[in-house]
CSV table of C-alpha atoms in Angstrom, one decimal:
chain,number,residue,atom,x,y,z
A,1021,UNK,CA,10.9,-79.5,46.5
A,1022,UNK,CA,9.0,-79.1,43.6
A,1023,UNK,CA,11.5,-77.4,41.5
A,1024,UNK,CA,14.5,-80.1,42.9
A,1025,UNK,CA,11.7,-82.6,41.4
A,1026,UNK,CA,11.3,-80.4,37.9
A,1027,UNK,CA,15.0,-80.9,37.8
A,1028,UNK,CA,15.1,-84.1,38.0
A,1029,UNK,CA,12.1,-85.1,35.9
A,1030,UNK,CA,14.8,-82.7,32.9
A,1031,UNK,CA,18.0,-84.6,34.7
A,1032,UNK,CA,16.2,-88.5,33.4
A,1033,UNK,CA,14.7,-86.6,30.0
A,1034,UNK,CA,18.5,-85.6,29.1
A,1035,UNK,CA,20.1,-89.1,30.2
A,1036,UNK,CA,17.4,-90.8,27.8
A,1037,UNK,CA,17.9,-88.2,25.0
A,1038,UNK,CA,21.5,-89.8,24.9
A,1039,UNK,CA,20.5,-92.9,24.4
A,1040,UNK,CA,17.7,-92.1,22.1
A,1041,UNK,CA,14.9,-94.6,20.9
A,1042,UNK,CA,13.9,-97.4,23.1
A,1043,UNK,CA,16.6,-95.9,25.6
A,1044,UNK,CA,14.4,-92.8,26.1
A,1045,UNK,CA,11.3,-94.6,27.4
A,1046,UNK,CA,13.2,-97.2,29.3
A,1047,UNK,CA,15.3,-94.5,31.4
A,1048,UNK,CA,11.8,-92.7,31.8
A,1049,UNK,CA,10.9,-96.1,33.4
A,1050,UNK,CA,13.9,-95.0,36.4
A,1051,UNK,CA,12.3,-91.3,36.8
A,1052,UNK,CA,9.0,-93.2,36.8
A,1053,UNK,CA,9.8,-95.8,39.4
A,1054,UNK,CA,11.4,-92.5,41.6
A,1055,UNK,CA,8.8,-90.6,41.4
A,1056,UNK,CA,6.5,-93.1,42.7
A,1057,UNK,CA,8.4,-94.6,45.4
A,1058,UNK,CA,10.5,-92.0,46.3
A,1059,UNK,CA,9.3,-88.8,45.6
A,1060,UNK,CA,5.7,-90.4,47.0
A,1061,UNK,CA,3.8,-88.8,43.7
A,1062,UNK,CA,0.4,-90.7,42.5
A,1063,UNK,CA,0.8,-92.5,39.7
A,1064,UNK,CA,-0.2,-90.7,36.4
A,1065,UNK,CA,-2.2,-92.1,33.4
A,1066,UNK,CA,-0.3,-94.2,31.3
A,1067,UNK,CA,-0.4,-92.4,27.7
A,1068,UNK,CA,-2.5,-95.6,26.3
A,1069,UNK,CA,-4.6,-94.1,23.6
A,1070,UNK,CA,-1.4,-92.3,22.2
A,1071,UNK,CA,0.3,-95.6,22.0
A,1072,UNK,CA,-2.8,-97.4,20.3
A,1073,UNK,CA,-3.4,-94.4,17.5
A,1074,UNK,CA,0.5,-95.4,16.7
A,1075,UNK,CA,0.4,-99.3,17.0
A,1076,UNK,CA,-2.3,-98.9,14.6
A,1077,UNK,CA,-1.3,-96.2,12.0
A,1078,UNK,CA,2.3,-98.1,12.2
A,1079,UNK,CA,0.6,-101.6,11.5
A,1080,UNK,CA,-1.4,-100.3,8.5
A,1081,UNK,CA,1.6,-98.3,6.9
A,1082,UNK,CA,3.9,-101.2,7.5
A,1083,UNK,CA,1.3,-103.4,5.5
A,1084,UNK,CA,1.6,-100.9,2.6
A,1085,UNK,CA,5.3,-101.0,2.6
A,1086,UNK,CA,5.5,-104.8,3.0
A,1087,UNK,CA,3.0,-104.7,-0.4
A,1088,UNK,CA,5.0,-102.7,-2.4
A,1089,UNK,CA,2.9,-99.5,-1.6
A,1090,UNK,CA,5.9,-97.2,-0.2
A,1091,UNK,CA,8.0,-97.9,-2.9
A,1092,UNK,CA,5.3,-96.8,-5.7
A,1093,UNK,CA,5.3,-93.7,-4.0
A,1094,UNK,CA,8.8,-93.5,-3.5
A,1095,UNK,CA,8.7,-93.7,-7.1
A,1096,UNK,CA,6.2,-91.0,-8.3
A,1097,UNK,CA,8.0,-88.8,-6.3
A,1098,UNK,CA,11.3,-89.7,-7.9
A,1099,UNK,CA,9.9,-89.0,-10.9
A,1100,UNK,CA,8.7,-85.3,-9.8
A,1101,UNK,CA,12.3,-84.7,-9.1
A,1102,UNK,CA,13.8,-85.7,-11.9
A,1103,UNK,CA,12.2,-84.0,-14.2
A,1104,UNK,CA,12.6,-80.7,-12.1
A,1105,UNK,CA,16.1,-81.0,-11.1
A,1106,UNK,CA,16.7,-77.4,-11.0
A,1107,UNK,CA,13.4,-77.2,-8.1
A,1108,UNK,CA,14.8,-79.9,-6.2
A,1109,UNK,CA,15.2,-77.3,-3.2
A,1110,UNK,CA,11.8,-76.2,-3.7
A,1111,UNK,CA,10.4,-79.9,-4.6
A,1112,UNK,CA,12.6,-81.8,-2.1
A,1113,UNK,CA,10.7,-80.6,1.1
A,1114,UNK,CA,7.4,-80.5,-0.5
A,1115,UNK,CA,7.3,-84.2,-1.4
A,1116,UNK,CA,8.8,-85.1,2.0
A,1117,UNK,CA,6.2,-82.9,3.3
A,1118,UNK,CA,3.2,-84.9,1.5
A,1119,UNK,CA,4.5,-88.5,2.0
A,1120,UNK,CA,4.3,-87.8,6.0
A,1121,UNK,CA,1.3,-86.1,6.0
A,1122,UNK,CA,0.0,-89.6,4.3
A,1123,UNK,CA,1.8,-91.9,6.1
A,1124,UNK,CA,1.3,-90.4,9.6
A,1125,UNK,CA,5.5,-90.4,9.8
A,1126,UNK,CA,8.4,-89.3,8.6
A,1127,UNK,CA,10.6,-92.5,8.5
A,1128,UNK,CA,10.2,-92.5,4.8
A,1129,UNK,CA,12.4,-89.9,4.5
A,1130,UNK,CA,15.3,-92.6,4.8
A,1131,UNK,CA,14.4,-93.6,1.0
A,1132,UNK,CA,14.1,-90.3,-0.5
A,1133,UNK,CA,16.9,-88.2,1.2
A,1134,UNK,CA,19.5,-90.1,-0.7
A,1135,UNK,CA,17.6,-89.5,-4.2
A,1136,UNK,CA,17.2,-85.8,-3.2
A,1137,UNK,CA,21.0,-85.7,-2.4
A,1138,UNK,CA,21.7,-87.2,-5.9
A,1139,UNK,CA,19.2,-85.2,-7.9
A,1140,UNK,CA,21.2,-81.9,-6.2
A,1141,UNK,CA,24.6,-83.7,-7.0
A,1142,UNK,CA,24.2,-84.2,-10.5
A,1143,UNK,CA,22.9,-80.8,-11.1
A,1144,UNK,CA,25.7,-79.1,-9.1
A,1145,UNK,CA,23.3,-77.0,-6.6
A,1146,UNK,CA,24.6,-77.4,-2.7
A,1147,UNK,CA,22.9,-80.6,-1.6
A,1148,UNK,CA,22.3,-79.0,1.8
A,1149,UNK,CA,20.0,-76.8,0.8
A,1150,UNK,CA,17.1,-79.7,-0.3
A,1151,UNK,CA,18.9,-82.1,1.9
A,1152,UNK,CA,18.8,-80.1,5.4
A,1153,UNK,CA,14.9,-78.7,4.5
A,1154,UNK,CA,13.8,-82.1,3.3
A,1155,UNK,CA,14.8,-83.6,6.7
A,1156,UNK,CA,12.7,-80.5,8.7
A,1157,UNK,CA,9.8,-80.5,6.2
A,1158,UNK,CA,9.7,-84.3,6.8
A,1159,UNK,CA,8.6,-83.6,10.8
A,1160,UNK,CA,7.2,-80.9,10.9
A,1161,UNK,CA,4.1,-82.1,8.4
A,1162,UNK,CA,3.8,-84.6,11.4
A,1163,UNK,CA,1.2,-81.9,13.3
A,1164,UNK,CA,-0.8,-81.7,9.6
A,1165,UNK,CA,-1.5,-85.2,9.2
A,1166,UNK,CA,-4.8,-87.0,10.1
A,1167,UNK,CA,-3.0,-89.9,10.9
A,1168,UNK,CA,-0.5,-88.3,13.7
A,1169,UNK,CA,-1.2,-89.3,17.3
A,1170,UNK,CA,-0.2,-86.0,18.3
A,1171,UNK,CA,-3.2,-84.3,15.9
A,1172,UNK,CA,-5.7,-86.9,17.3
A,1173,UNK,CA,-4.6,-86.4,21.1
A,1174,UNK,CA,-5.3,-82.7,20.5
A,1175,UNK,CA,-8.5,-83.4,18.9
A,1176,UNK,CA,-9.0,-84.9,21.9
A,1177,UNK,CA,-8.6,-82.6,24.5
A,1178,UNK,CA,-9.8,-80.0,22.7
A,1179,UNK,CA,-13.4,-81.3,22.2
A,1180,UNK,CA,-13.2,-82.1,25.9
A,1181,UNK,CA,-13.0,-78.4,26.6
A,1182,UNK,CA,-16.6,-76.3,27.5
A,1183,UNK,CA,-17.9,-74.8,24.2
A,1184,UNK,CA,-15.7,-76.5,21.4
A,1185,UNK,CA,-17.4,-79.8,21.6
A,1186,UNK,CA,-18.2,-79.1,18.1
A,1187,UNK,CA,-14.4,-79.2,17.0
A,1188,UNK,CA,-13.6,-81.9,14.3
A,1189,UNK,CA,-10.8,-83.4,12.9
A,1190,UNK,CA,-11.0,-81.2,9.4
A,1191,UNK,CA,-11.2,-78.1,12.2
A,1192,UNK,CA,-7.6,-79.3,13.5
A,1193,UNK,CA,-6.3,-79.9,10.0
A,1194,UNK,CA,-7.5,-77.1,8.4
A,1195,UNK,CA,-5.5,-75.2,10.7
A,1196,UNK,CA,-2.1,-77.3,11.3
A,1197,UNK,CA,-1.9,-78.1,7.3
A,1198,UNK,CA,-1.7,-74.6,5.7
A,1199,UNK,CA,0.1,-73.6,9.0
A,1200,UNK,CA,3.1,-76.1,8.7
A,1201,UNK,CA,2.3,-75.9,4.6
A,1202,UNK,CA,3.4,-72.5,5.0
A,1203,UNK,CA,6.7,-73.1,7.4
A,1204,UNK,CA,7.8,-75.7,4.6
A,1205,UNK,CA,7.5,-72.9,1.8
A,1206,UNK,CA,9.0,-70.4,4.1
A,1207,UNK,CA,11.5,-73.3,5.0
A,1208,UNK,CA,12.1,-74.0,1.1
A,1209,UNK,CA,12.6,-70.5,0.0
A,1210,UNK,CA,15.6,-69.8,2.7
A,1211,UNK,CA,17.7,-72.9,1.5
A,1212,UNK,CA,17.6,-71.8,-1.9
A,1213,UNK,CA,20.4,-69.3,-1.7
A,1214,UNK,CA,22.3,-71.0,1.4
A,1215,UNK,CA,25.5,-71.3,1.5
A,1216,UNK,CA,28.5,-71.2,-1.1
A,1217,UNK,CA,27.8,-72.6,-4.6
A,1218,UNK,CA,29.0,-76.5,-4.6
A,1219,UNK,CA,31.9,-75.6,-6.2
A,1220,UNK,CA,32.9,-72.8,-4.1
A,1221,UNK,CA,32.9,-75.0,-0.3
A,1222,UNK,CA,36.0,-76.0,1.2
A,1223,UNK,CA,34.9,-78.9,2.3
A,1224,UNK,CA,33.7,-80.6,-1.1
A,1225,UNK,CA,36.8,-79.7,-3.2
A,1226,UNK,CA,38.7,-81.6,0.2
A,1227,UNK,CA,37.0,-84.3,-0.4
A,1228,UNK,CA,37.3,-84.0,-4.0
A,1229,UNK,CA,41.4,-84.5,-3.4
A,1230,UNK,CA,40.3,-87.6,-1.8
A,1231,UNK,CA,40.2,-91.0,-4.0
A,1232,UNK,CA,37.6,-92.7,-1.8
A,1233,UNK,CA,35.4,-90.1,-2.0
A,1234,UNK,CA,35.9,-88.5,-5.2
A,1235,UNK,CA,35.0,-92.2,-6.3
A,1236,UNK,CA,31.5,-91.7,-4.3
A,1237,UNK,CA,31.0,-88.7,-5.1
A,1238,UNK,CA,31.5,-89.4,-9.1
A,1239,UNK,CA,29.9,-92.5,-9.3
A,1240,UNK,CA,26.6,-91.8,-7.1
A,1241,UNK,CA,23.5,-92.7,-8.3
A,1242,UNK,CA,20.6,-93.1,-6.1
A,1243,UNK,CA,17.2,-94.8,-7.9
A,1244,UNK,CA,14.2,-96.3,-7.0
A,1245,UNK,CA,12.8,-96.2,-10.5
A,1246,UNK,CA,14.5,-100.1,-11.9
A,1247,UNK,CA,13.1,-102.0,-8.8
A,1248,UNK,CA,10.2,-104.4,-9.9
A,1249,UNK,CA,7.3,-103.6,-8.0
A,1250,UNK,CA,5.0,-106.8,-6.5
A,1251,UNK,CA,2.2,-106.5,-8.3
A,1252,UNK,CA,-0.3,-105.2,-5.7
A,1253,UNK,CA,1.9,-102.0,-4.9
A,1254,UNK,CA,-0.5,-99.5,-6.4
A,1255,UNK,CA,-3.6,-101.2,-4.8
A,1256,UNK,CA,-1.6,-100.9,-1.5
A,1257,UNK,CA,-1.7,-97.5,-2.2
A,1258,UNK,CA,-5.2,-96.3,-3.5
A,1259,UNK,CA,-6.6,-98.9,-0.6
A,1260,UNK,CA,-4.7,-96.2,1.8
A,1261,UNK,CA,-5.8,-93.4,0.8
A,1262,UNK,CA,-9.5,-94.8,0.5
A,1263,UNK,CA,-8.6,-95.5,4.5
A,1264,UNK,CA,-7.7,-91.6,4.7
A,1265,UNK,CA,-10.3,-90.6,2.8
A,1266,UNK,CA,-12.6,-92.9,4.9
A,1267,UNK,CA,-11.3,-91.3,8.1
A,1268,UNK,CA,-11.9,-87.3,6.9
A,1269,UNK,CA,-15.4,-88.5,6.0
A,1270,UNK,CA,-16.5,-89.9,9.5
A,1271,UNK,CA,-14.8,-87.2,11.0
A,1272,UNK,CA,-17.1,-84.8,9.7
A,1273,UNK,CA,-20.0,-86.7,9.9
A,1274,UNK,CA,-20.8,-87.0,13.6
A,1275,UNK,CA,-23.9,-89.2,12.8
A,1276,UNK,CA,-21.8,-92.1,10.9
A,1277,UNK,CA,-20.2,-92.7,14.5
A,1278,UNK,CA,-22.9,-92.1,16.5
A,1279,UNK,CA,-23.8,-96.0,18.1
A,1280,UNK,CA,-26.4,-97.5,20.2
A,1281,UNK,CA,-26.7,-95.0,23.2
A,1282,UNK,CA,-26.4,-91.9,20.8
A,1283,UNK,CA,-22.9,-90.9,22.0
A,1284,UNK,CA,-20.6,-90.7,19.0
A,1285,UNK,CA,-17.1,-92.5,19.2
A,1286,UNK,CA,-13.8,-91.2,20.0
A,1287,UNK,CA,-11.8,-90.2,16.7
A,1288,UNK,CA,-9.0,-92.2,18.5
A,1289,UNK,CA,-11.3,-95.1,18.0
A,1290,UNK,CA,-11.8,-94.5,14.9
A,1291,UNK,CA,-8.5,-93.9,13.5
A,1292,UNK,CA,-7.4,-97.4,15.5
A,1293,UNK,CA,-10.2,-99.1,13.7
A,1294,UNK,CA,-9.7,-98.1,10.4
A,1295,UNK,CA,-5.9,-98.7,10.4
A,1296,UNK,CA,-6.4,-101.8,11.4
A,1297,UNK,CA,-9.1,-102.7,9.2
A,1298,UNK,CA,-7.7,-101.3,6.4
A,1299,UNK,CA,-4.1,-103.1,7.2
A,1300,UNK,CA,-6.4,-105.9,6.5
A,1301,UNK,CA,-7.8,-105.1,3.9
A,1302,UNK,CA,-4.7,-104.3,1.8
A,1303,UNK,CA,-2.9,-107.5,3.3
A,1304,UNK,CA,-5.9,-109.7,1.9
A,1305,UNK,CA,-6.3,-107.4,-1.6
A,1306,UNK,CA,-2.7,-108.0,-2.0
A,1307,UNK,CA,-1.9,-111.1,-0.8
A,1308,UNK,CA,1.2,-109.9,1.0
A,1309,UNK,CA,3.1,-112.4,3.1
A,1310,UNK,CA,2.2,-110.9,6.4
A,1311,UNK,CA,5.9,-112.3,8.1
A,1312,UNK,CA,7.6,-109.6,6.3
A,1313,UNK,CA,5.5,-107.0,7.7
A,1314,UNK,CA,7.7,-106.4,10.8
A,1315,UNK,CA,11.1,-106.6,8.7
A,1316,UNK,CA,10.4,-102.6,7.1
A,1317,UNK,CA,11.8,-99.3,8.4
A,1318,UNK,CA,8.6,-97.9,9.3
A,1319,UNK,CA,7.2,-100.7,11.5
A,1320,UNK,CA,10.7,-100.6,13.6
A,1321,UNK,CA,10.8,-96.9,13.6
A,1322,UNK,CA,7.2,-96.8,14.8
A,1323,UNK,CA,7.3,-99.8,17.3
A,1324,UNK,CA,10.9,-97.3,19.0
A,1325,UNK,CA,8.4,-94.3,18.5
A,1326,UNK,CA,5.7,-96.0,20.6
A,1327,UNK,CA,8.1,-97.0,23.6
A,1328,UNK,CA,9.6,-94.0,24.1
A,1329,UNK,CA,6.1,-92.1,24.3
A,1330,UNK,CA,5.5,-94.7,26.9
A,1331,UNK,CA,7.9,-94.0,29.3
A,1332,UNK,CA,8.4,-90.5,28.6
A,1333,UNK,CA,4.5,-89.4,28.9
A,1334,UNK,CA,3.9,-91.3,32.2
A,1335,UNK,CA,6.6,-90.5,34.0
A,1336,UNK,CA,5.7,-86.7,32.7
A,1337,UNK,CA,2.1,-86.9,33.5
A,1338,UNK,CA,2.9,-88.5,37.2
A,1339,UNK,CA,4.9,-85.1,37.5
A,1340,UNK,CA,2.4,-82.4,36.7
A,1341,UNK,CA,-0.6,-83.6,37.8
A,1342,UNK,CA,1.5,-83.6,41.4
A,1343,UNK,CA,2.7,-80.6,40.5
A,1344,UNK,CA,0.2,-78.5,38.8
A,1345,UNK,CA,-1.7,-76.6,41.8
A,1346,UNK,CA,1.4,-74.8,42.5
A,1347,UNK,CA,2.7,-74.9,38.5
A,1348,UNK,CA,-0.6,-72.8,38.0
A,1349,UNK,CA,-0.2,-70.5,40.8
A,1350,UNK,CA,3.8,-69.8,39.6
A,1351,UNK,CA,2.7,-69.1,35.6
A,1352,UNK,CA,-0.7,-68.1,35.1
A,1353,UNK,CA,-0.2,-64.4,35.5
A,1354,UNK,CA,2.4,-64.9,32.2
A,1355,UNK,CA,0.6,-67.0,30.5
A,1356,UNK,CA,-2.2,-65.4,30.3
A,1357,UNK,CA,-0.7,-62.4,29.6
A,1358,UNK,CA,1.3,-63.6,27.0
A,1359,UNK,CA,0.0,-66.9,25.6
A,1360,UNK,CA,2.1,-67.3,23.1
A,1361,UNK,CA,4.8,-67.6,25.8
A,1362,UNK,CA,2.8,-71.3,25.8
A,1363,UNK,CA,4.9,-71.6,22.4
A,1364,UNK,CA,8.1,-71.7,24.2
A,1365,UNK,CA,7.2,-74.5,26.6
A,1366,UNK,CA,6.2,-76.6,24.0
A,1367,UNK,CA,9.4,-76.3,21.8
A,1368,UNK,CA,12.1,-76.9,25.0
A,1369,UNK,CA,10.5,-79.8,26.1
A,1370,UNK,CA,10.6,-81.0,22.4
A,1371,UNK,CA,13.9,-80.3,22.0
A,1372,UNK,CA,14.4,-83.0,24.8
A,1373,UNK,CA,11.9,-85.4,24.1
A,1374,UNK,CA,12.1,-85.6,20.5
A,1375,UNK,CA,8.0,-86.7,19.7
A,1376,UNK,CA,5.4,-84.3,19.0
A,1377,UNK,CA,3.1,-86.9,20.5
A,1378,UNK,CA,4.3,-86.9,23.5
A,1379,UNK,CA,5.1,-82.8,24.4
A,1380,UNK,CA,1.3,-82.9,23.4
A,1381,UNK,CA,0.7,-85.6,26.3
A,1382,UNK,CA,2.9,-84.0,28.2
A,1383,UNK,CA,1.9,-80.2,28.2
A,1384,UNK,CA,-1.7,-80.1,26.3
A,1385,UNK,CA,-3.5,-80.6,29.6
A,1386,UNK,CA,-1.1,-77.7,31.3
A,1387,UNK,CA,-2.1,-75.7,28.6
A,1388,UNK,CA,-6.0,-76.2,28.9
A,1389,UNK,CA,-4.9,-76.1,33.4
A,1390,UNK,CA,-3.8,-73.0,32.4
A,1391,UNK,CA,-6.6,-71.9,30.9
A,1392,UNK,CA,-4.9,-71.0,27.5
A,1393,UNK,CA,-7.9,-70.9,24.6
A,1394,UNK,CA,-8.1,-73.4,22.1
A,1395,UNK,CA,-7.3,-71.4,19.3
A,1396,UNK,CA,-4.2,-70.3,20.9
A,1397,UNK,CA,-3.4,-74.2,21.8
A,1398,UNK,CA,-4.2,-75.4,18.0
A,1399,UNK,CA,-2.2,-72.8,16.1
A,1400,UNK,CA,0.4,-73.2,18.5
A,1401,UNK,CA,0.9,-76.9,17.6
A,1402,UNK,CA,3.5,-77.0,15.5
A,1403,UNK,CA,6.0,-76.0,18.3
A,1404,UNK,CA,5.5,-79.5,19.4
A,1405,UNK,CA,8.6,-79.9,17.0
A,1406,UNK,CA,11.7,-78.5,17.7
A,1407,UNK,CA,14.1,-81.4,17.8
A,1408,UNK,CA,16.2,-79.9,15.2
A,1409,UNK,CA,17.5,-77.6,17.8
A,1410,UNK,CA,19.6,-80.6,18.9
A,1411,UNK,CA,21.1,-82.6,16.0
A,1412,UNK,CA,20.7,-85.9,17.2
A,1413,UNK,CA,17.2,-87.2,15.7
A,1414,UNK,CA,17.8,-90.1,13.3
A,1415,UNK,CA,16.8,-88.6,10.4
A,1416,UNK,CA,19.0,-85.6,10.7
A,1417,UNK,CA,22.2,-88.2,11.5
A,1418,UNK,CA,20.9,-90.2,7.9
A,1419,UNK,CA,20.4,-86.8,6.4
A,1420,UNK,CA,24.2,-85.7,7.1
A,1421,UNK,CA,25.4,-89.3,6.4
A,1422,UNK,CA,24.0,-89.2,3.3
A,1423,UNK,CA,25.5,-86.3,1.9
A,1424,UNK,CA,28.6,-87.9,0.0
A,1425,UNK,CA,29.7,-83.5,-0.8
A,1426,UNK,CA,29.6,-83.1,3.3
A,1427,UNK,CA,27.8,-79.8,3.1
A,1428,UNK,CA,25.1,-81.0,5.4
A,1429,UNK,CA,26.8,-81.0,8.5
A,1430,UNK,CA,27.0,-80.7,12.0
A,1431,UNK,CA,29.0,-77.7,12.8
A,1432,UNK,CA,31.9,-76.9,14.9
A,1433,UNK,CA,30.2,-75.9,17.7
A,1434,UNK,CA,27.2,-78.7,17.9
A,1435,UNK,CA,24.6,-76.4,17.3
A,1436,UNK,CA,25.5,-73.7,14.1
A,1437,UNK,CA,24.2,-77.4,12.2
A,1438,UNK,CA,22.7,-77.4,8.9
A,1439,UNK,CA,18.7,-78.1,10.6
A,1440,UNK,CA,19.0,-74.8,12.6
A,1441,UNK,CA,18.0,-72.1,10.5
A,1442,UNK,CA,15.6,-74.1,8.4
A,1443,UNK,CA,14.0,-75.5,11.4
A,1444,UNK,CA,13.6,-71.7,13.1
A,1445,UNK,CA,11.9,-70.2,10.1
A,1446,UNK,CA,9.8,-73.7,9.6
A,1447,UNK,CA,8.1,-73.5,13.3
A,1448,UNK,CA,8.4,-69.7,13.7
A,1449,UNK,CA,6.2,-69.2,10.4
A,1450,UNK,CA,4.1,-72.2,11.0
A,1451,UNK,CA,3.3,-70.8,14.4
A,1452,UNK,CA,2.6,-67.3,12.9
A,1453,UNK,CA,0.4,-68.4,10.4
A,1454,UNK,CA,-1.5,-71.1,12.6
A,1455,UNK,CA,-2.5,-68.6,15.2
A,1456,UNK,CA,-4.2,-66.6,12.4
A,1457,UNK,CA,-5.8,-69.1,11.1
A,1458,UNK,CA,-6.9,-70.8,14.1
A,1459,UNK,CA,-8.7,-67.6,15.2
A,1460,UNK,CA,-11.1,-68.0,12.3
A,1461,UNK,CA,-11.7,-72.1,12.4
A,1462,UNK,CA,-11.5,-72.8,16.0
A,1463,UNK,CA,-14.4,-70.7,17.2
């Protein structure tokens, strides 16, 4: 019965997947509901910390882009493209990479993948190549930023586990940042010799033959750098990353958290009070109309984000806390043969659930069930993305849109698509690398 359940806990993660978004938590409201009163199950924990590190992070980033913030930094790194056109497919991913590890997202890559795409254009190299890495750089930084619910939530759990109470913050980071650091490079370096030459690809000189998009393709140009600022933008910015800087520095100073009874507070907490504080802050600093706060991509994108973790990590949590007696009993022996084995878990249920957040909610606590050692757990983390597998994660859909040449493409057969390759070597070196590391840090 468990397995008929296993499938059906996958058969509601598919039908959500096609629906994507707020669709993906709502339909894991159904599987929910039937596991409950159907299936009989307990009810498991809601994911509520997970969704509070996102409300939060969202809030404060949507206050910097309602103040101009996102834009300035849209800018600088406009400018860092521009004037190394030729790097763009070494320079593309690498500023994607740093605005999410900043921002705690990867929704700004919606403003900068068409300015890649262009840069590429108007310098004839195969906009696929920055295009397709930018779009896989720009998710998998997510497990390297402070910010991430996902890096918090295994924080977390980890300092919960006997003899690693000592873990911080700067312990996770230094591990997940030169890990998935390393996948980007690795990432970058494949793409720069992809494919045929612009000029060579069937597809471009096709639509070269077209008038409608020969006029596109001609007459693109893609700029952030004539739009008039508001005039706190760069505040908006240095305010932020005083809160990140802020954040690092409480982290690893125990003491500065350490409150009334002498137990030090959550780095959850923390992260959720800062945000918000600091979304204040830069909303009063700036004097930004706080109604068009909700208006930007990022608070949308988070406020979808945060749903779908919702539904998807309770109804996943209700399953394997019903099911992990006998789960443990069926895998252990492999597992702990071969923990890295704990790798391919985390990328299939990924590849269905599209959040690194939630496969951490999901499978962390199986992991640490399992008895699987922190190191292992942390350098492992970066296979909590592998929703390039499937191309149908909206900023691989933008990504593809937004190539006017139509080199970035999904292929013939759904999944020889342009974020394959790139998105193998990204996770497969970050993994690599973060399980090295991790040995050293996480001790």
């Amino acid at each position: 019965m468990l397995y008929l359940e296993f499938l059906f806990l996958l058969l509601m993660l598919y039908v959500g997947s096609r629906f994507g978004g707020i669709g993906l938590g709502v339909v894991s409201g159904i599987g929910l509901a039937i596991e409950v009163f159907i299936f009989r199950m307990p009810v498991g924990k809601a994911p509520i910390d997970v969704m509070l590190i996102i409300l939060a992070v969202v809030t404060c980033a949507s206050v910097l882009e309602a103040a101009g913030g996102l834009k300035f930094m849209l800018q600088i790194a406009e400018r860092i493209l521009r004037k190394n056109p030729k790097r763009v497919t070494l320079l593309g991913p690498l500023v994607v990479y740093f605005l999410t590890f900043m921002l705690g997202t990867g929704h700004s890559v919606y403003t900068i993948m068409p300015i890649i795409g262009d840069v590429a254009l108007k310098n004839k190299i195969r906009p696929e190549r920055p295009m397709a890495a930018s779009s896989v750089a720009s998710q998998l930084a997510i497990t390297s930023s402070p910010l991430s619910a996902a890096v918090v939530f295994y924080l977390g759990k980890i300092t919960a586990m006997p003899g690693f109470e000592h873990i911080s913050l700067l312990d996770i980071i230094c591990v997940t940042v030169p890990a998935t650091l390393a996948g980007t490079i690795a990432l970058s370096l494949y793409s720069m010799r992809r494919g045929k030459e612009l000029e060579q690809d069937p597809e471009y000189q096709r639509r070269l033959t077209d008038p409608v998009w020969r006029d596109r393709i001609l007459n693109t140009t893609s700029t952030t750098l004539n739009e008039t600022l508001p005039k706190g933008a760069k505040k908006s910015v240095y305010l932020f990353l005083l809160a990140l800087i802020v954040i690092v520095a409480i982290a690893m100073i125990p003491e500065i958290r350490t409150i009334g009874t002498g137990k030090a507070i959550s780095m959850s907490l923390i992260i959720q009070m800062m945000m918000l504080c600091f979304g204040g802050i830069i909303l009063l600093a700036t004097k930004t109309n706080p109604q068009i706060v909700p208006n930007g991509v990022v608070f949308k994108s988070g406020m979808v984000a945060a749903i779908a973790i919702y539904g998807i990590a309770w109804m996943s949590d209700t399953y394997f806390q019903y099911a992990m007696p006998e789960f443990k009993a069926a895998i252990t022996d492999m597992v702990q043969t071969y923990p890295w084995t704990f790798a391919l878990a985390l990328f299939a249920v990924s590849v269905v659930i599209n959040s690194q957040a939630a496969t951490a909610v999901m499978l962390l606590p199986v992991g640490i069930g399992l008895g699987i050692p922190a190191p292992i757990l942390v350098g492992l983390m970066p296979a909590t993305y592998a929703y390039f597998f499937i191309p149908n994660y909206p900023s691989d859909i933008a990504t593809v849109n937004f190539d006017v040449t139509g080199t970035t493409k999904i292929g013939k057969y759904y999944f020889n698509h342009s974020f394959m390759v790139p998105g193998l070597i990204g996770v497969g070196v970050a993994c690599l690398v973060g399980l090295t590391v991790a040995e050293l840090i996480i001790r």
